[in-house]
Amino acid sequence: MRLLESKLAHRTLPVALLLLLVSACLSAVVAPTGLMAQSSTFGQPKSAPVRWLGLIGEYGPDDNILIIFESDGTLRAHFKRAEREPLNEVSGNVFKMVSSAVGYDVLVFTRDARGRATQVEIEKQVLKRRQIEPETGNQLRIKPVRPVAELMKEALAAQPPKETGEFRETDLVELTKLYPTIRLEVRYATRNNFLGTVFYSEARAFMQRPAAEAVARANKKLKQYGYGLLIHDAYRPWYVTKVFWDATPDDKKVFVANPANGSRHNRGCAVDLTLYDLKTKKPVEMVSTYDETTARAYPDYPGGTSLQRWHRKLLRDAMEAEGFTVYEAEWWHFDYKDWKHYRIGNVAFDRIQVSH
């Protein structure tokens, strides 16, 4: 990659201008600020051409990643050190960079039998696809550092950290009781989660009343766009958080909460969710899968397609308008503004006293 870096550096603009251009480009990738539903002029983008889907992804080593993505109906390339876009399609697997200052750079993709690119060659350098997404299915898995059953036994015997101060009384309500189009896909009640283990005895979702009502309001606003909220997780007992932490490798702990501090899920003020289509009842496509422990999970990740990023932005706008903040490493995770006012909870689902 050193040759490629050298050529890119030779062609880059002055730093200040480059930063301005990159900022403008990334701003174009996402939607305008504010809840999209408030603007009748902002339209939903079209799906990316099917022939490009197998090319979209990441290529190259950790220190110089090439991201191929779709934006505004064109295929584009994003380098770590320079922004190069758009790409002109020469053939199904050959593209030219039109922004080169001294001529065209040619990208030649190699696909497998499924049409998914395995590598891209640029200026005689071969960049292999980075295997960051699930090979099959909709859930990325990680290998726990210790057996989950062993960790669960330890977590159930442990106690949450002691807290001092004044807290509100716990008032957990069931999300599906508040609005008829809120649906559930609680992965931790199944084996379809990042650790491949059942953690909840029931597929249910609870939150503190103010947070739950805010979710319901967001869901109501999204209805005018033809979407509803699909809940993956909400209140989470502390012992489950401890298992997550103890099972996750150190290099991926940014995606799990430290049990020494407790999680906002433990307080009933965090929710993991996505959008689903009210007509088809199917979840929409986002830039990454749920619970994916890769850079694609970040809410400002520039890759994917225009439609995927539009969905991600619509969800974020709807939730932030109701007092939630997106977690910096997970586009699906939202924390309610009042989370500090509630204690860490450790009650299992089958023992929760639900208020009405």
Tab-separated table of C-alpha atoms in Angstrom:
chain	number	residue	atom	x	y	z
A	1	MET	CA	0.000	0.000	0.000
A	2	ARG	CA	2.970	2.361	0.327
A	3	LEU	CA	3.029	3.025	-3.426
A	4	LEU	CA	-0.670	3.802	-3.420
A	5	GLU	CA	-0.287	6.062	-0.390
A	6	SER	CA	2.533	7.926	-2.129
A	7	LYS	CA	0.523	8.515	-5.279
A	8	LEU	CA	-2.497	9.637	-3.297
A	9	ALA	CA	-0.406	12.002	-1.209
A	10	HIS	CA	1.124	13.476	-4.368
A	11	ARG	CA	-2.308	14.262	-5.723
A	12	THR	CA	-3.963	15.593	-2.589
A	13	LEU	CA	-4.981	19.219	-2.160
A	14	PRO	CA	-3.768	21.540	0.604
A	15	VAL	CA	-4.818	20.176	3.995
A	16	ALA	CA	-7.358	22.867	4.843
A	17	LEU	CA	-9.106	22.536	1.489
A	18	LEU	CA	-9.005	18.747	1.652
A	19	LEU	CA	-10.642	18.718	5.081
A	20	LEU	CA	-13.333	21.048	3.804
A	21	LEU	CA	-14.022	18.791	0.824
A	22	VAL	CA	-14.099	15.639	2.942
A	23	SER	CA	-16.475	17.304	5.390
A	24	ALA	CA	-18.774	18.363	2.579
A	25	CYS	CA	-18.674	14.913	1.042
A	26	LEU	CA	-19.550	13.172	4.293
A	27	SER	CA	-22.333	15.669	4.902
A	28	ALA	CA	-23.786	14.729	1.540
A	29	VAL	CA	-23.717	11.069	2.507
A	30	VAL	CA	-26.185	11.590	5.359
A	31	ALA	CA	-29.509	13.366	5.438
A	32	PRO	CA	-30.173	16.904	6.700
A	33	THR	CA	-30.471	17.363	10.443
A	34	GLY	CA	-33.856	17.312	12.135
A	35	LEU	CA	-36.608	14.717	11.902
A	36	MET	CA	-37.008	13.890	8.228
A	37	ALA	CA	-40.732	13.456	8.612
A	38	GLN	CA	-41.014	17.204	9.192
A	39	SER	CA	-39.792	17.912	5.676
A	40	SER	CA	-42.069	17.045	2.776
A	41	THR	CA	-39.334	18.027	0.303
A	42	PHE	CA	-36.766	15.503	1.468
A	43	GLY	CA	-37.340	12.320	-0.514
A	44	GLN	CA	-36.325	8.771	0.182
A	45	PRO	CA	-33.411	7.752	-2.071
A	46	LYS	CA	-33.697	4.897	-4.528
A	47	SER	CA	-32.111	1.521	-3.923
A	48	ALA	CA	-28.593	1.074	-5.272
A	49	PRO	CA	-28.316	-0.904	-8.527
A	50	VAL	CA	-28.232	-4.618	-7.774
A	51	ARG	CA	-25.078	-5.086	-9.860
A	52	TRP	CA	-23.141	-2.866	-7.428
A	53	LEU	CA	-24.210	-4.491	-4.177
A	54	GLY	CA	-21.533	-7.161	-4.363
A	55	LEU	CA	-18.837	-4.503	-4.704
A	56	ILE	CA	-19.837	-2.374	-1.720
A	57	GLY	CA	-17.611	-2.997	1.281
A	58	GLU	CA	-14.095	-2.515	2.658
A	59	TYR	CA	-10.790	-3.505	1.088
A	60	GLY	CA	-7.145	-3.390	2.145
A	61	PRO	CA	-5.118	-3.464	5.377
A	62	ASP	CA	-6.028	-1.755	8.645
A	63	ASP	CA	-3.745	1.221	8.028
A	64	ASN	CA	-5.120	2.177	4.613
A	65	ILE	CA	-8.706	1.043	4.144
A	66	LEU	CA	-10.579	1.588	0.898
A	67	ILE	CA	-14.352	1.866	1.343
A	68	ILE	CA	-16.539	1.326	-1.722
A	69	PHE	CA	-20.030	2.758	-1.229
A	70	GLU	CA	-22.991	4.101	-3.176
A	71	SER	CA	-24.196	7.674	-2.927
A	72	ASP	CA	-26.663	9.634	-5.048
A	73	GLY	CA	-26.840	6.891	-7.653
A	74	THR	CA	-23.090	6.583	-8.187
A	75	LEU	CA	-20.489	4.170	-6.913
A	76	ARG	CA	-17.798	5.933	-4.924
A	77	ALA	CA	-14.441	5.283	-3.263
A	78	HIS	CA	-13.365	6.618	0.112
A	79	PHE	CA	-9.734	6.372	1.230
A	80	LYS	CA	-8.447	6.968	4.716
A	81	ARG	CA	-6.251	9.842	3.544
A	82	ALA	CA	-8.116	11.168	0.532
A	83	GLU	CA	-11.624	11.303	-0.859
A	84	ARG	CA	-11.931	10.005	-4.429
A	85	GLU	CA	-15.311	10.078	-6.088
A	86	PRO	CA	-17.270	9.297	-8.098
A	87	LEU	CA	-16.392	6.167	-10.081
A	88	ASN	CA	-17.310	5.803	-13.732
A	89	GLU	CA	-18.499	2.316	-14.656
A	90	VAL	CA	-16.525	0.905	-17.591
A	91	SER	CA	-17.914	-2.614	-17.270
A	92	GLY	CA	-19.412	-4.807	-14.573
A	93	ASN	CA	-16.095	-5.157	-12.762
A	94	VAL	CA	-14.057	-2.185	-14.024
A	95	PHE	CA	-14.395	1.406	-12.821
A	96	LYS	CA	-12.413	4.604	-13.302
A	97	MET	CA	-11.855	7.347	-10.741
A	98	VAL	CA	-12.837	10.607	-12.382
A	99	SER	CA	-11.387	12.921	-9.737
A	100	SER	CA	-7.720	12.062	-10.368
A	101	ALA	CA	-5.600	15.154	-10.978
A	102	VAL	CA	-3.207	13.465	-13.428
A	103	GLY	CA	-5.394	10.937	-15.197
A	104	TYR	CA	-7.733	8.091	-14.438
A	105	ASP	CA	-7.105	5.443	-11.804
A	106	VAL	CA	-8.654	2.124	-12.736
A	107	LEU	CA	-10.252	-0.242	-10.217
A	108	VAL	CA	-10.706	-3.836	-11.299
A	109	PHE	CA	-12.878	-6.018	-9.059
A	110	THR	CA	-12.807	-9.816	-8.875
A	111	ARG	CA	-16.053	-11.522	-7.868
A	112	ASP	CA	-16.895	-14.980	-6.584
A	113	ALA	CA	-19.651	-17.203	-7.955
A	114	ARG	CA	-22.258	-15.282	-5.933
A	115	GLY	CA	-21.232	-11.974	-7.484
A	116	ARG	CA	-19.565	-10.723	-4.299
A	117	ALA	CA	-16.201	-9.034	-4.813
A	118	THR	CA	-13.273	-10.767	-3.155
A	119	GLN	CA	-10.657	-8.169	-4.077
A	120	VAL	CA	-9.981	-5.002	-6.048
A	121	GLU	CA	-6.843	-4.182	-8.019
A	122	ILE	CA	-5.778	-0.559	-8.244
A	123	GLU	CA	-2.499	0.574	-9.794
A	124	LYS	CA	-1.162	-3.001	-9.788
A	125	GLN	CA	-1.899	-3.441	-6.091
A	126	VAL	CA	-4.394	-6.045	-4.964
A	127	LEU	CA	-6.560	-5.128	-1.997
A	128	LYS	CA	-8.389	-8.065	-0.453
A	129	ARG	CA	-11.950	-7.679	0.817
A	130	ARG	CA	-12.073	-7.214	4.558
A	131	GLN	CA	-14.327	-9.869	6.083
A	132	ILE	CA	-16.162	-7.517	8.436
A	133	GLU	CA	-19.757	-8.550	7.821
A	134	PRO	CA	-21.511	-11.866	8.502
A	135	GLU	CA	-20.772	-14.454	5.837
A	136	THR	CA	-24.346	-15.752	6.126
A	137	GLY	CA	-27.430	-14.822	8.081
A	138	ASN	CA	-28.073	-11.550	9.872
A	139	GLN	CA	-25.905	-11.819	12.948
A	140	LEU	CA	-22.176	-11.441	13.435
A	141	ARG	CA	-20.726	-13.795	16.050
A	142	ILE	CA	-17.699	-13.521	18.277
A	143	LYS	CA	-15.841	-16.315	20.026
A	144	PRO	CA	-16.200	-15.882	23.804
A	145	VAL	CA	-12.951	-15.812	25.740
A	146	ARG	CA	-14.433	-18.340	28.176
A	147	PRO	CA	-17.463	-20.671	28.003
A	148	VAL	CA	-20.676	-18.649	28.395
A	149	ALA	CA	-22.272	-21.233	30.710
A	150	GLU	CA	-19.330	-20.852	33.097
A	151	LEU	CA	-19.541	-17.063	32.964
A	152	MET	CA	-23.309	-17.132	33.533
A	153	LYS	CA	-22.898	-19.133	36.721
A	154	GLU	CA	-20.387	-16.595	38.032
A	155	ALA	CA	-22.544	-13.623	37.041
A	156	LEU	CA	-25.654	-14.977	38.760
A	157	ALA	CA	-23.653	-15.352	41.975
A	158	ALA	CA	-22.219	-11.823	41.759
A	159	GLN	CA	-23.780	-8.546	42.909
A	160	PRO	CA	-24.132	-5.220	41.017
A	161	PRO	CA	-21.986	-2.284	42.171
A	162	LYS	CA	-23.355	-0.392	45.164
A	163	GLU	CA	-24.811	3.034	44.388
A	164	THR	CA	-25.434	6.009	46.635
A	165	GLY	CA	-27.739	8.964	46.175
A	166	GLU	CA	-31.394	9.511	45.459
A	167	PHE	CA	-33.059	7.579	42.648
A	168	ARG	CA	-36.550	7.386	41.208
A	169	GLU	CA	-38.669	4.349	41.889
A	170	THR	CA	-38.432	1.686	39.206
A	171	ASP	CA	-41.512	1.836	36.972
A	172	LEU	CA	-40.956	-0.633	34.150
A	173	VAL	CA	-43.603	-0.844	31.446
A	174	GLU	CA	-43.841	-3.156	28.466
A	175	LEU	CA	-43.139	-1.368	25.190
A	176	THR	CA	-45.581	-3.383	23.104
A	177	LYS	CA	-48.434	-2.286	25.387
A	178	LEU	CA	-47.949	1.382	24.529
A	179	TYR	CA	-48.342	1.416	20.750
A	180	PRO	CA	-49.784	-1.309	18.522
A	181	THR	CA	-47.148	-1.096	15.773
A	182	ILE	CA	-44.131	-1.539	18.056
A	183	ARG	CA	-42.813	-5.013	17.306
A	184	LEU	CA	-40.209	-7.250	18.916
A	185	GLU	CA	-37.259	-9.257	17.696
A	186	VAL	CA	-35.492	-9.904	20.981
A	187	ARG	CA	-32.331	-11.701	19.908
A	188	TYR	CA	-31.221	-12.464	23.471
A	189	ALA	CA	-34.284	-14.669	23.941
A	190	THR	CA	-32.878	-16.830	21.120
A	191	ARG	CA	-29.482	-18.115	20.026
A	192	ASN	CA	-29.399	-15.575	17.191
A	193	ASN	CA	-27.092	-13.129	18.964
A	194	PHE	CA	-23.397	-12.293	19.063
A	195	LEU	CA	-22.636	-15.001	21.639
A	196	GLY	CA	-25.037	-17.634	20.311
A	197	THR	CA	-26.638	-18.154	23.735
A	198	VAL	CA	-30.148	-17.712	25.167
A	199	PHE	CA	-30.042	-15.057	27.909
A	200	TYR	CA	-33.716	-14.164	28.407
A	201	SER	CA	-36.460	-16.590	29.391
A	202	GLU	CA	-39.048	-14.497	27.522
A	203	ALA	CA	-39.057	-12.377	24.362
A	204	ARG	CA	-40.239	-9.140	25.987
A	205	ALA	CA	-39.009	-5.540	26.213
A	206	PHE	CA	-39.345	-3.228	29.226
A	207	MET	CA	-38.313	0.370	29.934
A	208	GLN	CA	-38.841	2.967	32.623
A	209	ARG	CA	-42.141	4.707	31.931
A	210	PRO	CA	-40.821	8.093	30.680
A	211	ALA	CA	-38.373	6.379	28.332
A	212	ALA	CA	-40.990	3.904	27.139
A	213	GLU	CA	-43.461	6.685	26.372
A	214	ALA	CA	-40.760	8.540	24.426
A	215	VAL	CA	-40.167	5.413	22.306
A	216	ALA	CA	-43.906	5.219	21.646
A	217	ARG	CA	-43.963	8.859	20.483
A	218	ALA	CA	-41.063	8.226	18.114
A	219	ASN	CA	-42.871	5.197	16.734
A	220	LYS	CA	-46.012	7.251	16.140
A	221	LYS	CA	-44.072	9.879	14.176
A	222	LEU	CA	-42.385	7.223	12.036
A	223	LYS	CA	-45.758	5.813	11.004
A	224	GLN	CA	-46.286	8.683	8.543
A	225	TYR	CA	-43.152	7.469	6.738
A	226	GLY	CA	-44.454	3.933	6.559
A	227	TYR	CA	-42.163	2.566	9.255
A	228	GLY	CA	-42.469	1.127	12.726
A	229	LEU	CA	-39.924	0.350	15.428
A	230	LEU	CA	-38.533	-3.156	15.830
A	231	ILE	CA	-37.118	-3.660	19.318
A	232	HIS	CA	-34.093	-5.903	19.824
A	233	ASP	CA	-33.449	-5.156	23.498
A	234	ALA	CA	-34.393	-2.722	26.242
A	235	TYR	CA	-34.094	-3.356	29.999
A	236	ARG	CA	-31.290	-5.850	30.599
A	237	PRO	CA	-30.512	-7.440	33.986
A	238	TRP	CA	-27.050	-6.597	35.307
A	239	TYR	CA	-25.908	-10.218	35.387
A	240	VAL	CA	-26.357	-10.412	31.588
A	241	THR	CA	-24.195	-7.316	31.160
A	242	LYS	CA	-21.499	-8.987	33.254
A	243	VAL	CA	-21.563	-12.074	31.026
A	244	PHE	CA	-21.277	-9.897	27.899
A	245	TRP	CA	-18.252	-8.085	29.320
A	246	ASP	CA	-16.470	-11.185	30.574
A	247	ALA	CA	-17.084	-13.084	27.322
A	248	THR	CA	-15.958	-10.331	24.912
A	249	PRO	CA	-12.317	-10.048	23.755
A	250	ASP	CA	-10.501	-6.903	24.884
A	251	ASP	CA	-10.309	-5.456	21.365
A	252	LYS	CA	-14.111	-5.448	21.109
A	253	LYS	CA	-15.060	-4.243	24.586
A	254	VAL	CA	-16.060	-0.844	23.139
A	255	PHE	CA	-19.262	-2.613	22.061
A	256	VAL	CA	-20.221	-3.858	25.560
A	257	ALA	CA	-20.777	-2.109	28.898
A	258	ASN	CA	-18.477	-2.470	31.898
A	259	PRO	CA	-20.448	-4.127	34.733
A	260	ALA	CA	-18.362	-2.200	37.258
A	261	ASN	CA	-20.305	0.904	36.181
A	262	GLY	CA	-23.512	-0.773	35.110
A	263	SER	CA	-25.248	-0.294	31.792
A	264	ARG	CA	-27.979	2.133	30.834
A	265	HIS	CA	-29.814	-0.975	29.711
A	266	ASN	CA	-29.611	-2.130	33.352
A	267	ARG	CA	-31.378	1.076	34.396
A	268	GLY	CA	-34.224	0.564	31.939
A	269	CYS	CA	-33.272	3.663	29.958
A	270	ALA	CA	-31.555	2.237	26.873
A	271	VAL	CA	-33.044	0.535	23.860
A	272	ASP	CA	-31.645	-1.346	20.864
A	273	LEU	CA	-33.909	-1.010	17.846
A	274	THR	CA	-34.279	-0.598	14.128
A	275	LEU	CA	-36.990	0.206	11.561
A	276	TYR	CA	-39.355	-2.176	9.843
A	277	ASP	CA	-41.629	-1.598	6.861
A	278	LEU	CA	-45.275	-1.391	7.958
A	279	LYS	CA	-46.488	-2.943	4.681
A	280	THR	CA	-44.084	-5.855	4.338
A	281	LYS	CA	-43.395	-6.284	8.081
A	282	LYS	CA	-39.726	-6.784	7.183
A	283	PRO	CA	-36.797	-4.973	8.828
A	284	VAL	CA	-35.175	-2.344	6.634
A	285	GLU	CA	-31.577	-2.669	5.477
A	286	MET	CA	-29.064	-0.691	7.514
A	287	VAL	CA	-25.350	-0.162	6.883
A	288	SER	CA	-24.480	-2.965	9.317
A	289	THR	CA	-26.279	-5.803	11.021
A	290	TYR	CA	-27.499	-5.482	14.602
A	291	ASP	CA	-24.904	-6.143	17.320
A	292	GLU	CA	-22.111	-6.083	14.775
A	293	THR	CA	-18.754	-5.468	16.436
A	294	THR	CA	-17.109	-3.669	13.494
A	295	ALA	CA	-16.606	-0.086	12.313
A	296	ARG	CA	-19.781	-0.424	10.208
A	297	ALA	CA	-21.771	-0.220	13.453
A	298	TYR	CA	-20.720	3.377	14.105
A	299	PRO	CA	-23.567	5.851	13.461
A	300	ASP	CA	-21.354	8.023	11.240
A	301	TYR	CA	-19.757	5.222	9.203
A	302	PRO	CA	-19.675	6.506	5.592
A	303	GLY	CA	-20.105	3.191	3.760
A	304	GLY	CA	-23.116	1.249	2.526
A	305	THR	CA	-25.808	2.703	0.276
A	306	SER	CA	-27.735	5.963	0.249
A	307	LEU	CA	-30.911	4.166	1.261
A	308	GLN	CA	-29.244	2.362	4.162
A	309	ARG	CA	-27.779	5.611	5.497
A	310	TRP	CA	-31.125	7.355	4.983
A	311	HIS	CA	-32.844	4.710	7.111
A	312	ARG	CA	-30.151	5.059	9.772
A	313	LYS	CA	-30.569	8.838	9.818
A	314	LEU	CA	-34.365	8.649	9.936
A	315	LEU	CA	-34.198	6.362	12.982
A	316	ARG	CA	-31.688	8.619	14.706
A	317	ASP	CA	-33.701	11.789	14.039
A	318	ALA	CA	-36.897	10.218	15.370
A	319	MET	CA	-35.221	9.037	18.575
A	320	GLU	CA	-33.200	12.179	19.237
A	321	ALA	CA	-36.338	14.294	18.842
A	322	GLU	CA	-37.744	12.422	21.866
A	323	GLY	CA	-34.782	12.875	24.202
A	324	PHE	CA	-32.549	9.957	23.240
A	325	THR	CA	-28.860	10.030	22.323
A	326	VAL	CA	-27.279	7.513	19.971
A	327	TYR	CA	-24.314	5.557	21.329
A	328	GLU	CA	-21.106	6.489	19.516
A	329	ALA	CA	-20.255	2.894	18.498
A	330	GLU	CA	-23.734	1.508	17.687
A	331	TRP	CA	-26.317	3.070	15.376
A	332	TRP	CA	-29.098	0.945	16.974
A	333	HIS	CA	-28.402	1.837	20.637
A	334	PHE	CA	-30.148	4.867	22.165
A	335	ASP	CA	-29.904	6.171	25.741
A	336	TYR	CA	-32.718	8.167	27.328
A	337	LYS	CA	-31.842	11.532	28.867
A	338	ASP	CA	-33.009	10.570	32.400
A	339	TRP	CA	-30.931	7.403	32.755
A	340	LYS	CA	-28.922	8.773	35.698
A	341	HIS	CA	-32.077	8.984	37.815
A	342	TYR	CA	-32.576	5.201	37.989
A	343	ARG	CA	-30.709	2.474	39.828
A	344	ILE	CA	-29.000	-0.482	38.195
A	345	GLY	CA	-31.500	-3.331	37.957
A	346	ASN	CA	-30.739	-7.036	38.222
A	347	VAL	CA	-34.201	-8.589	38.163
A	348	ALA	CA	-34.728	-11.444	35.713
A	349	PHE	CA	-37.574	-11.136	33.207
A	350	ASP	CA	-39.823	-13.691	34.912
A	351	ARG	CA	-39.704	-11.690	38.170
A	352	ILE	CA	-40.401	-8.207	36.790
A	353	GLN	CA	-43.400	-6.442	38.315
A	354	VAL	CA	-44.817	-4.534	35.360
A	355	SER	CA	-46.895	-1.411	35.970
A	356	HIS	CA	-49.848	-0.550	33.733
